[in-house]
Short mmCIF file of N, CA and C in Angstrom, two decimals:
data_model
loop_
_atom_site.label_atom_id
_atom_site.label_comp_id
_atom_site.label_asym_id
_atom_site.label_seq_id
_atom_site.Cartn_x
_atom_site.Cartn_y
_atom_site.Cartn_z
N MET A 254 -61.17 53.40 -17.75
CA MET A 254 -61.76 54.58 -16.99
C MET A 254 -60.63 54.78 -15.88
N PHE A 255 -60.15 55.87 -15.65
CA PHE A 255 -59.10 56.27 -14.43
C PHE A 255 -59.97 56.92 -13.30
N VAL A 256 -60.13 56.21 -12.30
CA VAL A 256 -61.13 56.86 -11.25
C VAL A 256 -59.88 56.74 -9.94
N HIS A 257 -59.81 57.88 -9.26
CA HIS A 257 -58.84 57.61 -8.06
C HIS A 257 -59.70 58.55 -6.90
N GLY A 258 -59.97 57.79 -5.75
CA GLY A 258 -60.61 58.08 -4.67
C GLY A 258 -59.78 58.61 -3.77
N ILE A 259 -60.10 60.02 -3.21
CA ILE A 259 -58.82 60.41 -2.54
C ILE A 259 -59.28 60.57 -1.16
N ASP A 260 -60.68 60.83 -0.68
CA ASP A 260 -61.50 60.85 0.58
C ASP A 260 -62.84 60.87 0.32
N LYS A 261 -63.78 60.91 1.35
CA LYS A 261 -65.19 61.19 1.46
C LYS A 261 -65.64 62.16 0.26
N ASP A 262 -64.86 63.24 0.52
CA ASP A 262 -65.55 64.22 -0.31
C ASP A 262 -64.91 64.53 -1.86
N LEU A 263 -63.70 63.88 -2.11
CA LEU A 263 -63.19 64.14 -3.27
C LEU A 263 -62.14 62.86 -4.04
N SER A 264 -62.38 62.98 -5.21
CA SER A 264 -61.78 61.94 -6.17
C SER A 264 -61.43 62.63 -7.52
N LEU A 265 -60.66 62.06 -8.21
CA LEU A 265 -60.18 62.22 -9.77
C LEU A 265 -60.86 61.43 -10.63
N LYS A 266 -61.23 61.93 -11.67
CA LYS A 266 -61.51 60.83 -12.79
C LYS A 266 -60.85 61.56 -14.24
N LEU A 267 -60.63 60.52 -14.86
CA LEU A 267 -60.01 60.89 -16.00
C LEU A 267 -61.13 61.85 -16.64
N VAL A 268 -60.75 62.99 -17.35
CA VAL A 268 -61.58 63.98 -18.05
C VAL A 268 -62.23 63.13 -19.53
N GLU A 269 -63.67 63.22 -19.68
CA GLU A 269 -64.36 62.96 -20.66
C GLU A 269 -64.98 63.75 -21.68
N MET A 270 -65.33 63.44 -22.80
CA MET A 270 -65.99 64.30 -23.57
C MET A 270 -67.11 64.98 -22.94
N ARG A 271 -67.87 63.94 -22.33
CA ARG A 271 -69.32 64.61 -21.64
C ARG A 271 -69.05 65.46 -20.30
N ASP A 272 -67.77 65.85 -20.01
CA ASP A 272 -67.35 66.80 -19.26
C ASP A 272 -67.10 68.28 -19.77
N ALA A 273 -67.16 68.20 -21.07
CA ALA A 273 -66.66 69.65 -21.90
C ALA A 273 -67.70 70.87 -21.20
N GLU A 274 -68.82 70.54 -21.09
CA GLU A 274 -69.67 71.67 -20.81
C GLU A 274 -69.47 72.29 -19.74
N ARG A 275 -69.24 71.18 -18.77
CA ARG A 275 -68.99 71.60 -17.32
C ARG A 275 -67.65 72.36 -17.27
N ILE A 276 -66.68 71.76 -17.85
CA ILE A 276 -65.20 72.27 -17.72
C ILE A 276 -64.99 73.90 -18.36
N PHE A 277 -66.04 73.79 -19.45
CA PHE A 277 -66.21 75.11 -19.82
C PHE A 277 -66.69 76.09 -19.38
N GLU A 278 -67.72 75.61 -18.54
CA GLU A 278 -68.56 76.58 -17.88
C GLU A 278 -67.79 77.09 -16.34
N LEU A 279 -66.89 76.29 -16.00
CA LEU A 279 -65.67 76.64 -14.85
C LEU A 279 -64.68 77.68 -15.26
N THR A 280 -64.46 77.27 -16.55
CA THR A 280 -63.18 78.02 -17.10
C THR A 280 -63.86 79.61 -17.27
N ASP A 281 -64.81 79.62 -17.91
CA ASP A 281 -65.52 80.96 -18.20
C ASP A 281 -65.82 81.65 -17.12
N ARG A 282 -66.27 80.99 -16.08
CA ARG A 282 -66.82 81.65 -14.82
C ARG A 282 -65.49 82.12 -14.07
N SER A 283 -64.50 81.34 -14.06
CA SER A 283 -63.32 81.74 -13.38
C SER A 283 -62.21 82.48 -14.27
N ARG A 284 -62.64 82.73 -15.40
CA ARG A 284 -61.61 83.29 -16.51
C ARG A 284 -60.66 84.33 -15.97
N ASP A 285 -61.33 85.32 -15.30
CA ASP A 285 -60.40 86.66 -14.71
C ASP A 285 -59.49 86.12 -14.04
N ALA A 286 -59.91 85.45 -12.82
CA ALA A 286 -58.87 84.91 -12.10
C ALA A 286 -57.79 83.81 -12.42
N LEU A 287 -58.33 83.03 -13.32
CA LEU A 287 -57.24 82.03 -13.90
C LEU A 287 -56.22 82.64 -14.76
N LYS A 288 -56.84 83.79 -15.34
CA LYS A 288 -56.01 84.52 -16.46
C LYS A 288 -54.82 85.13 -16.15
N GLU A 289 -55.07 85.31 -14.59
CA GLU A 289 -53.70 86.20 -13.85
C GLU A 289 -52.57 85.22 -14.09
N TRP A 290 -52.79 83.74 -13.89
CA TRP A 290 -51.22 82.92 -14.04
C TRP A 290 -51.27 81.84 -15.02
N LEU A 291 -52.32 81.71 -16.07
CA LEU A 291 -52.51 80.66 -16.68
C LEU A 291 -52.48 81.16 -18.08
N PRO A 292 -51.59 80.58 -19.22
CA PRO A 292 -51.48 81.41 -20.56
C PRO A 292 -52.83 80.82 -21.52
N TRP A 293 -53.39 79.63 -21.14
CA TRP A 293 -54.29 79.21 -22.39
C TRP A 293 -55.93 79.92 -22.52
N LEU A 294 -56.16 80.93 -21.44
CA LEU A 294 -57.39 81.19 -21.41
C LEU A 294 -58.04 81.80 -22.70
N ASP A 295 -57.10 82.74 -23.43
CA ASP A 295 -57.55 83.38 -24.79
C ASP A 295 -57.58 82.22 -25.71
N HIS A 296 -57.20 80.86 -25.61
CA HIS A 296 -57.21 79.80 -26.54
C HIS A 296 -58.46 79.24 -26.38
N THR A 297 -59.26 79.08 -25.11
CA THR A 297 -60.49 78.87 -24.70
C THR A 297 -61.58 79.58 -24.80
N LYS A 298 -62.08 79.67 -25.86
CA LYS A 298 -63.09 80.80 -25.86
C LYS A 298 -64.76 80.02 -26.13
N THR A 299 -64.73 78.72 -26.39
CA THR A 299 -65.76 77.98 -26.68
C THR A 299 -65.86 76.53 -26.03
N VAL A 300 -66.80 76.00 -26.10
CA VAL A 300 -66.84 74.49 -25.85
C VAL A 300 -66.38 73.65 -26.69
N GLU A 301 -66.28 73.95 -27.67
CA GLU A 301 -65.42 73.30 -28.67
C GLU A 301 -63.69 73.20 -28.61
N ASP A 302 -63.33 74.35 -27.98
CA ASP A 302 -61.93 74.70 -27.61
C ASP A 302 -61.97 73.82 -26.22
N THR A 303 -62.47 73.45 -25.52
CA THR A 303 -62.58 72.49 -24.28
C THR A 303 -62.57 71.14 -24.85
N LYS A 304 -63.36 71.05 -25.87
CA LYS A 304 -63.37 69.53 -26.62
C LYS A 304 -62.20 69.22 -27.10
N SER A 305 -61.43 70.08 -27.82
CA SER A 305 -60.09 70.00 -28.27
C SER A 305 -59.30 69.51 -27.40
N PHE A 306 -59.12 70.15 -26.10
CA PHE A 306 -58.25 69.94 -25.09
C PHE A 306 -58.43 68.52 -24.45
N ILE A 307 -59.84 68.17 -24.39
CA ILE A 307 -60.30 66.80 -24.00
C ILE A 307 -59.57 65.71 -25.02
N GLN A 308 -59.77 65.86 -26.22
CA GLN A 308 -59.30 64.92 -27.22
C GLN A 308 -57.75 64.84 -27.10
N SER A 309 -57.25 66.00 -27.15
CA SER A 309 -55.85 65.99 -27.01
C SER A 309 -55.17 65.29 -25.80
N GLY A 310 -55.91 65.41 -24.55
CA GLY A 310 -55.53 64.75 -23.62
C GLY A 310 -55.63 63.29 -23.43
N ALA A 311 -56.81 62.76 -23.83
CA ALA A 311 -57.24 61.30 -24.27
C ALA A 311 -55.92 60.64 -25.31
N GLU A 312 -55.61 61.17 -26.28
CA GLU A 312 -54.72 61.06 -27.16
C GLU A 312 -53.18 60.56 -26.07
N ASN A 313 -52.73 61.92 -25.56
CA ASN A 313 -51.60 61.64 -24.92
C ASN A 313 -51.64 60.69 -23.41
N PHE A 314 -52.83 60.47 -23.02
CA PHE A 314 -53.07 59.39 -21.88
C PHE A 314 -52.67 58.27 -22.63
N ALA A 315 -53.60 57.93 -23.67
CA ALA A 315 -53.43 56.60 -24.45
C ALA A 315 -51.76 56.15 -24.65
N LEU A 316 -51.17 57.16 -25.03
CA LEU A 316 -49.52 56.99 -25.01
C LEU A 316 -48.97 57.13 -23.84
N GLY A 317 -49.43 57.47 -22.69
CA GLY A 317 -48.92 57.51 -21.36
C GLY A 317 -47.86 58.63 -21.17
N LYS A 318 -48.37 59.87 -21.73
CA LYS A 318 -47.40 61.00 -21.94
C LYS A 318 -48.04 62.10 -20.94
N SER A 319 -49.68 61.85 -20.71
CA SER A 319 -49.92 62.91 -19.60
C SER A 319 -51.33 62.27 -18.95
N LEU A 320 -51.80 62.92 -17.99
CA LEU A 320 -53.11 62.66 -17.32
C LEU A 320 -53.96 63.77 -16.87
N ASN A 321 -54.97 63.94 -17.49
CA ASN A 321 -55.71 65.31 -17.23
C ASN A 321 -57.08 64.43 -16.51
N CYS A 322 -57.28 65.02 -15.47
CA CYS A 322 -58.21 64.55 -14.33
C CYS A 322 -59.30 65.50 -14.08
N ALA A 323 -60.50 65.40 -14.03
CA ALA A 323 -61.75 66.10 -13.43
C ALA A 323 -61.47 66.11 -12.19
N ILE A 324 -61.50 67.06 -11.22
CA ILE A 324 -61.41 67.09 -9.67
C ILE A 324 -63.01 66.99 -9.36
N ILE A 325 -63.27 66.06 -8.62
CA ILE A 325 -64.94 65.93 -8.23
C ILE A 325 -64.93 66.31 -6.89
N TYR A 326 -65.55 67.33 -6.23
CA TYR A 326 -65.73 67.48 -5.04
C TYR A 326 -67.10 67.61 -4.65
N ARG A 327 -67.55 66.60 -3.47
CA ARG A 327 -68.72 66.50 -3.12
C ARG A 327 -69.93 66.18 -4.41
N GLY A 328 -69.33 65.58 -5.56
CA GLY A 328 -69.92 65.10 -6.51
C GLY A 328 -70.15 66.08 -7.57
N GLU A 329 -69.31 67.40 -7.22
CA GLU A 329 -69.23 68.32 -8.78
C GLU A 329 -68.20 68.36 -9.17
N LEU A 330 -67.91 68.33 -10.30
CA LEU A 330 -66.59 69.07 -11.04
C LEU A 330 -66.15 70.31 -10.47
N ALA A 331 -65.16 70.41 -9.98
CA ALA A 331 -64.56 71.73 -9.46
C ALA A 331 -63.39 72.02 -10.15
N GLY A 332 -62.45 71.51 -10.82
CA GLY A 332 -61.49 71.74 -11.51
C GLY A 332 -60.83 70.69 -12.29
N ILE A 333 -59.72 71.10 -12.68
CA ILE A 333 -58.63 70.04 -13.41
C ILE A 333 -57.45 69.78 -12.69
N ALA A 334 -56.80 68.85 -12.76
CA ALA A 334 -55.61 68.54 -12.19
C ALA A 334 -55.17 67.29 -12.77
N GLY A 335 -53.67 67.16 -12.95
CA GLY A 335 -53.17 65.87 -13.06
C GLY A 335 -51.74 66.17 -13.75
N PHE A 336 -51.13 65.12 -14.51
CA PHE A 336 -49.80 65.43 -14.98
C PHE A 336 -49.75 65.91 -16.23
N ASN A 337 -49.44 67.28 -16.57
CA ASN A 337 -48.97 67.81 -17.92
C ASN A 337 -48.30 67.19 -18.59
N GLU A 338 -47.29 66.40 -18.19
CA GLU A 338 -46.63 65.68 -18.86
C GLU A 338 -45.84 64.38 -17.94
N ILE A 339 -45.55 63.28 -18.34
CA ILE A 339 -45.22 62.16 -17.71
C ILE A 339 -43.98 61.88 -18.52
N ASN A 340 -42.80 62.06 -18.09
CA ASN A 340 -41.43 61.80 -18.91
C ASN A 340 -40.87 60.31 -18.32
N GLU A 341 -41.14 59.34 -19.09
CA GLU A 341 -40.68 58.01 -18.60
C GLU A 341 -39.17 58.01 -18.59
N ALA A 342 -38.66 58.45 -19.58
CA ALA A 342 -37.34 58.59 -19.55
C ALA A 342 -36.51 59.30 -18.46
N LYS A 343 -36.99 60.08 -17.79
CA LYS A 343 -36.67 60.91 -16.57
C LYS A 343 -37.29 60.36 -15.38
N GLN A 344 -38.37 59.68 -15.60
CA GLN A 344 -38.72 58.91 -14.48
C GLN A 344 -39.51 59.97 -13.54
N THR A 345 -40.18 61.26 -14.59
CA THR A 345 -40.56 62.27 -13.76
C THR A 345 -42.13 62.58 -14.23
N ALA A 346 -42.90 63.03 -13.18
CA ALA A 346 -44.26 63.55 -13.92
C ALA A 346 -44.26 64.94 -13.28
N TYR A 347 -45.02 65.49 -13.96
CA TYR A 347 -45.15 67.19 -13.76
C TYR A 347 -46.57 67.70 -13.43
N ILE A 348 -46.79 68.13 -12.18
CA ILE A 348 -48.18 68.36 -11.88
C ILE A 348 -48.75 69.68 -12.31
N GLY A 349 -49.76 69.55 -12.64
CA GLY A 349 -50.76 71.03 -13.19
C GLY A 349 -51.97 71.00 -12.54
N TYR A 350 -52.52 72.12 -12.29
CA TYR A 350 -53.75 72.17 -11.96
C TYR A 350 -54.34 73.53 -11.93
N TRP A 351 -55.58 73.63 -11.76
CA TRP A 351 -56.39 74.58 -11.56
C TRP A 351 -57.94 74.42 -10.97
N LEU A 352 -58.31 75.29 -10.34
CA LEU A 352 -59.68 75.07 -9.73
C LEU A 352 -60.61 76.32 -9.70
N ASP A 353 -62.05 76.08 -9.88
CA ASP A 353 -62.85 77.09 -10.27
C ASP A 353 -62.96 78.12 -8.77
N THR A 354 -62.98 79.27 -8.78
CA THR A 354 -62.85 80.28 -7.68
C THR A 354 -63.80 79.80 -6.63
N GLN A 355 -65.05 79.30 -6.96
CA GLN A 355 -66.01 79.06 -5.96
C GLN A 355 -65.38 78.02 -4.82
N TYR A 356 -64.44 76.95 -5.17
CA TYR A 356 -63.97 75.87 -4.84
C TYR A 356 -62.66 76.26 -3.90
N GLN A 357 -62.14 77.33 -4.03
CA GLN A 357 -60.83 77.55 -3.54
C GLN A 357 -60.82 77.87 -1.98
N GLY A 358 -59.85 77.62 -1.27
CA GLY A 358 -59.50 77.64 0.06
C GLY A 358 -60.27 76.61 1.17
N LYS A 359 -60.70 75.64 0.37
CA LYS A 359 -61.05 74.35 1.20
C LYS A 359 -60.15 73.33 1.24
N GLY A 360 -58.78 73.46 1.08
CA GLY A 360 -57.89 72.44 1.10
C GLY A 360 -57.88 71.35 0.18
N ILE A 361 -58.59 71.73 -1.12
CA ILE A 361 -58.92 70.88 -1.98
C ILE A 361 -57.68 70.35 -2.94
N MET A 362 -57.03 71.53 -3.14
CA MET A 362 -55.90 71.37 -4.29
C MET A 362 -54.58 70.61 -3.63
N THR A 363 -54.34 70.83 -2.23
CA THR A 363 -53.38 70.27 -1.55
C THR A 363 -53.44 68.74 -1.42
N ARG A 364 -54.92 68.40 -1.20
CA ARG A 364 -55.14 67.12 -1.12
C ARG A 364 -55.15 66.26 -2.60
N VAL A 365 -55.62 67.04 -3.74
CA VAL A 365 -55.36 66.62 -5.01
C VAL A 365 -53.89 66.18 -5.35
N ALA A 366 -53.00 67.30 -4.77
CA ALA A 366 -51.52 67.18 -5.35
C ALA A 366 -50.85 66.14 -4.70
N LYS A 367 -51.34 66.00 -3.19
CA LYS A 367 -50.90 64.88 -2.61
C LYS A 367 -51.32 63.48 -3.19
N ALA A 368 -52.42 62.98 -3.52
CA ALA A 368 -52.86 61.92 -4.23
C ALA A 368 -52.18 61.68 -5.25
N LEU A 369 -51.92 62.75 -6.02
CA LEU A 369 -51.33 62.67 -7.58
C LEU A 369 -49.48 62.27 -7.14
N THR A 370 -49.05 62.75 -6.31
CA THR A 370 -47.92 62.51 -5.95
C THR A 370 -47.72 61.17 -5.52
N ASP A 371 -48.61 60.87 -4.55
CA ASP A 371 -48.75 59.28 -4.06
C ASP A 371 -48.97 58.61 -5.39
N TYR A 372 -49.82 58.71 -6.19
CA TYR A 372 -49.99 57.95 -7.67
C TYR A 372 -48.92 57.71 -8.32
N ALA A 373 -47.88 59.03 -8.47
CA ALA A 373 -46.82 58.93 -9.45
C ALA A 373 -45.66 58.10 -8.71
N LEU A 374 -45.38 58.43 -7.60
CA LEU A 374 -44.41 57.65 -7.06
C LEU A 374 -44.59 56.41 -6.43
N LEU A 375 -45.62 55.99 -6.00
CA LEU A 375 -45.92 54.88 -5.13
C LEU A 375 -46.54 53.68 -6.12
N GLU A 376 -47.65 54.28 -6.95
CA GLU A 376 -48.25 53.50 -7.86
C GLU A 376 -47.47 53.16 -9.29
N ARG A 377 -47.22 54.39 -9.84
CA ARG A 377 -46.52 54.44 -11.14
C ARG A 377 -44.89 54.09 -10.94
N GLY A 378 -44.38 54.29 -9.85
CA GLY A 378 -43.11 53.83 -9.58
C GLY A 378 -42.16 55.03 -10.24
N LEU A 379 -42.45 55.98 -10.61
CA LEU A 379 -41.72 57.08 -11.09
C LEU A 379 -40.60 57.75 -10.05
N ASN A 380 -39.73 58.39 -10.13
CA ASN A 380 -38.71 58.87 -9.22
C ASN A 380 -38.86 60.09 -8.75
N LYS A 381 -39.56 61.00 -9.42
CA LYS A 381 -39.88 62.55 -9.23
C LYS A 381 -41.19 63.00 -9.56
N VAL A 382 -41.32 63.85 -8.81
CA VAL A 382 -42.75 64.67 -9.30
C VAL A 382 -42.24 66.24 -9.03
N GLU A 383 -42.85 67.17 -10.20
CA GLU A 383 -42.48 68.52 -10.13
C GLU A 383 -43.81 69.28 -10.13
N ILE A 384 -43.50 70.48 -9.60
CA ILE A 384 -44.71 71.34 -9.65
C ILE A 384 -43.91 72.58 -9.68
N ARG A 385 -44.49 73.41 -10.95
CA ARG A 385 -43.98 74.58 -11.15
C ARG A 385 -45.31 75.86 -11.27
N ALA A 386 -44.67 76.83 -10.52
CA ALA A 386 -45.72 77.97 -10.59
C ALA A 386 -45.09 79.34 -10.70
N ALA A 387 -45.84 80.02 -11.27
CA ALA A 387 -45.14 81.56 -11.41
C ALA A 387 -44.66 82.06 -10.17
N VAL A 388 -43.78 82.61 -9.85
CA VAL A 388 -43.11 83.15 -8.69
C VAL A 388 -44.36 84.00 -7.64
N GLY A 389 -44.89 84.79 -8.47
CA GLY A 389 -45.72 85.81 -7.96
C GLY A 389 -47.26 84.65 -7.47
N ASN A 390 -47.19 83.65 -7.71
CA ASN A 390 -48.47 82.87 -7.50
C ASN A 390 -48.57 82.01 -6.31
N ARG A 391 -48.58 82.84 -5.11
CA ARG A 391 -48.52 82.30 -3.82
C ARG A 391 -49.30 81.15 -3.43
N LYS A 392 -50.56 81.34 -3.87
CA LYS A 392 -51.55 80.15 -3.62
C LYS A 392 -51.09 79.02 -4.14
N SER A 393 -50.60 78.96 -5.64
CA SER A 393 -50.08 77.80 -6.05
C SER A 393 -49.00 77.28 -5.43
N ARG A 394 -47.85 78.31 -5.20
CA ARG A 394 -46.65 77.99 -4.52
C ARG A 394 -46.85 77.43 -3.08
N ASN A 395 -47.88 77.51 -2.40
CA ASN A 395 -48.18 77.31 -1.10
C ASN A 395 -48.34 75.74 -0.88
N ILE A 396 -48.85 74.98 -2.26
CA ILE A 396 -49.37 73.60 -2.20
C ILE A 396 -48.10 72.66 -2.22
N PRO A 397 -47.16 72.88 -2.95
CA PRO A 397 -45.86 72.10 -2.81
C PRO A 397 -45.24 72.38 -1.49
N SER A 398 -45.17 73.41 -1.26
CA SER A 398 -44.49 73.83 0.30
C SER A 398 -45.38 72.84 1.33
N ARG A 399 -46.46 73.02 1.32
CA ARG A 399 -47.29 72.19 2.18
C ARG A 399 -47.07 70.87 2.47
N LEU A 400 -46.85 70.26 1.06
CA LEU A 400 -46.41 69.00 1.20
C LEU A 400 -45.08 68.60 1.23
N GLY A 401 -44.27 69.40 1.60
CA GLY A 401 -42.70 69.12 1.78
C GLY A 401 -42.05 69.02 0.58
N PHE A 402 -42.64 69.50 -0.46
CA PHE A 402 -41.67 69.73 -1.71
C PHE A 402 -40.38 70.49 -1.43
N THR A 403 -39.17 70.07 -2.03
CA THR A 403 -37.97 71.24 -2.03
C THR A 403 -38.29 72.25 -3.23
N GLU A 404 -37.98 73.61 -2.74
CA GLU A 404 -37.93 74.50 -3.85
C GLU A 404 -36.51 74.24 -4.38
N GLU A 405 -36.37 74.06 -5.78
CA GLU A 405 -35.04 73.82 -6.34
C GLU A 405 -34.78 74.88 -6.81
N GLY A 406 -35.37 75.86 -7.47
CA GLY A 406 -34.92 77.03 -7.88
C GLY A 406 -35.89 77.84 -8.67
N VAL A 407 -35.33 78.74 -9.27
CA VAL A 407 -36.36 79.69 -10.32
C VAL A 407 -36.06 79.75 -11.68
N ILE A 408 -36.74 79.29 -12.68
CA ILE A 408 -36.54 79.59 -14.24
C ILE A 408 -36.76 80.80 -14.50
N ARG A 409 -36.11 81.58 -15.06
CA ARG A 409 -36.36 83.03 -15.35
C ARG A 409 -37.31 82.92 -16.71
N HIS A 410 -38.02 84.10 -16.77
CA HIS A 410 -38.79 84.05 -18.17
C HIS A 410 -39.21 82.62 -18.44
N ALA A 411 -39.84 82.17 -17.51
CA ALA A 411 -40.18 80.56 -18.14
C ALA A 411 -41.35 80.57 -18.98
N GLU A 412 -42.42 81.43 -18.82
CA GLU A 412 -43.63 81.58 -19.41
C GLU A 412 -44.17 82.76 -20.08
N TRP A 413 -44.68 82.79 -21.12
CA TRP A 413 -44.96 84.09 -21.77
C TRP A 413 -46.88 84.23 -21.30
N LEU A 414 -46.92 85.27 -20.56
CA LEU A 414 -48.33 85.35 -19.98
C LEU A 414 -48.90 86.54 -20.45
N TYR A 415 -49.46 86.39 -21.71
CA TYR A 415 -50.35 87.46 -22.58
C TYR A 415 -49.69 88.58 -22.94
N ASP A 416 -48.66 89.25 -22.06
CA ASP A 416 -48.10 90.36 -22.58
C ASP A 416 -46.69 90.72 -21.62
N HIS A 417 -46.32 89.72 -20.88
CA HIS A 417 -45.08 89.65 -20.20
C HIS A 417 -44.64 88.55 -19.77
N PHE A 418 -43.61 88.24 -19.58
CA PHE A 418 -42.87 86.99 -19.06
C PHE A 418 -42.98 86.83 -17.56
N VAL A 419 -43.09 85.40 -17.21
CA VAL A 419 -43.13 85.20 -15.61
C VAL A 419 -42.12 84.26 -15.33
N ASP A 420 -41.41 84.40 -14.40
CA ASP A 420 -40.45 83.51 -13.66
C ASP A 420 -41.12 82.30 -12.95
N HIS A 421 -40.64 80.93 -13.18
CA HIS A 421 -41.43 80.19 -12.45
C HIS A 421 -40.37 79.29 -11.35
N ALA A 422 -41.20 79.32 -10.01
CA ALA A 422 -40.26 78.48 -9.11
C ALA A 422 -40.75 77.03 -9.19
N VAL A 423 -39.67 76.26 -9.03
CA VAL A 423 -39.61 74.91 -9.32
C VAL A 423 -39.48 74.07 -8.01
N TYR A 424 -40.52 73.33 -7.59
CA TYR A 424 -40.45 72.47 -6.56
C TYR A 424 -40.45 71.01 -7.00
N GLY A 425 -39.90 70.12 -6.21
CA GLY A 425 -39.42 68.61 -6.57
C GLY A 425 -39.63 67.83 -5.42
N MET A 426 -40.03 66.55 -5.68
CA MET A 426 -40.34 65.75 -4.67
C MET A 426 -39.62 64.54 -5.20
N LEU A 427 -38.69 63.62 -4.61
CA LEU A 427 -38.27 62.31 -5.17
C LEU A 427 -38.65 61.28 -4.30
N LYS A 428 -38.74 60.25 -4.86
CA LYS A 428 -39.53 58.89 -4.16
C LYS A 428 -38.92 58.49 -2.82
N SER A 429 -37.58 58.72 -2.91
CA SER A 429 -36.76 58.44 -1.64
C SER A 429 -37.23 59.41 -0.70
N GLU A 430 -37.57 60.83 -0.94
CA GLU A 430 -38.30 61.53 0.27
C GLU A 430 -39.45 61.53 0.72
N TRP A 431 -40.40 60.97 -0.15
CA TRP A 431 -41.77 61.10 0.04
C TRP A 431 -42.43 60.40 1.26
N GLY A 432 -41.66 59.17 1.39
CA GLY A 432 -42.03 58.20 2.59
C GLY A 432 -42.01 58.92 3.88
N SER A 433 -40.65 59.69 3.92
CA SER A 433 -40.37 60.56 5.20
C SER A 433 -41.25 61.57 5.31
N VAL A 434 -41.61 62.62 4.29
CA VAL A 434 -42.17 63.57 4.21
C VAL A 434 -43.79 63.33 4.79
N LYS A 435 -44.24 62.07 4.03
CA LYS A 435 -45.36 61.77 4.53
C LYS A 435 -45.78 61.17 5.92
N SER A 436 -44.67 60.80 6.56
CA SER A 436 -44.93 60.01 7.80
C SER A 436 -44.78 61.47 8.79
N GLN A 437 -44.72 62.50 8.55
CA GLN A 437 -44.41 63.68 9.65
C GLN A 437 -45.65 64.13 10.10
#
């Protein structure tokens, strides 16, 4: 079982099947807000859909291809974060995240993204971490900016979002840069 303590209030743990009802509850409660920027909400209509996500994530974790974690804030599951993809050939991990609306604005996701970056670069020994976010999603884009990631560019029409394409801003952090950024 993967469990990663961040601070006294916050930790990450590997998503388990027993988390399905809570994850679906958060998804459903925050559906309108999440749907503005995330493309999978129309495919997550039941707890069974959430269980399929968890099963797929467990299979990819076993293969070393991804890591889906529950964000535990003060003992409560508050959202999901992790590596949507771990590409060993490129030595790169791609962070993805979402947080229930009631937990936003507390600095949770910045601390989570920092911990995931630490884990990828320092513990896993990967060379790069990327975070991608829709250009218009300022809240999500502020996270890599706060952590000192470099904005590397924009991928045009990177994702189909229900009825339109959105461009993605790409942020990267290299292992060689992370130590100097952390000490600032």
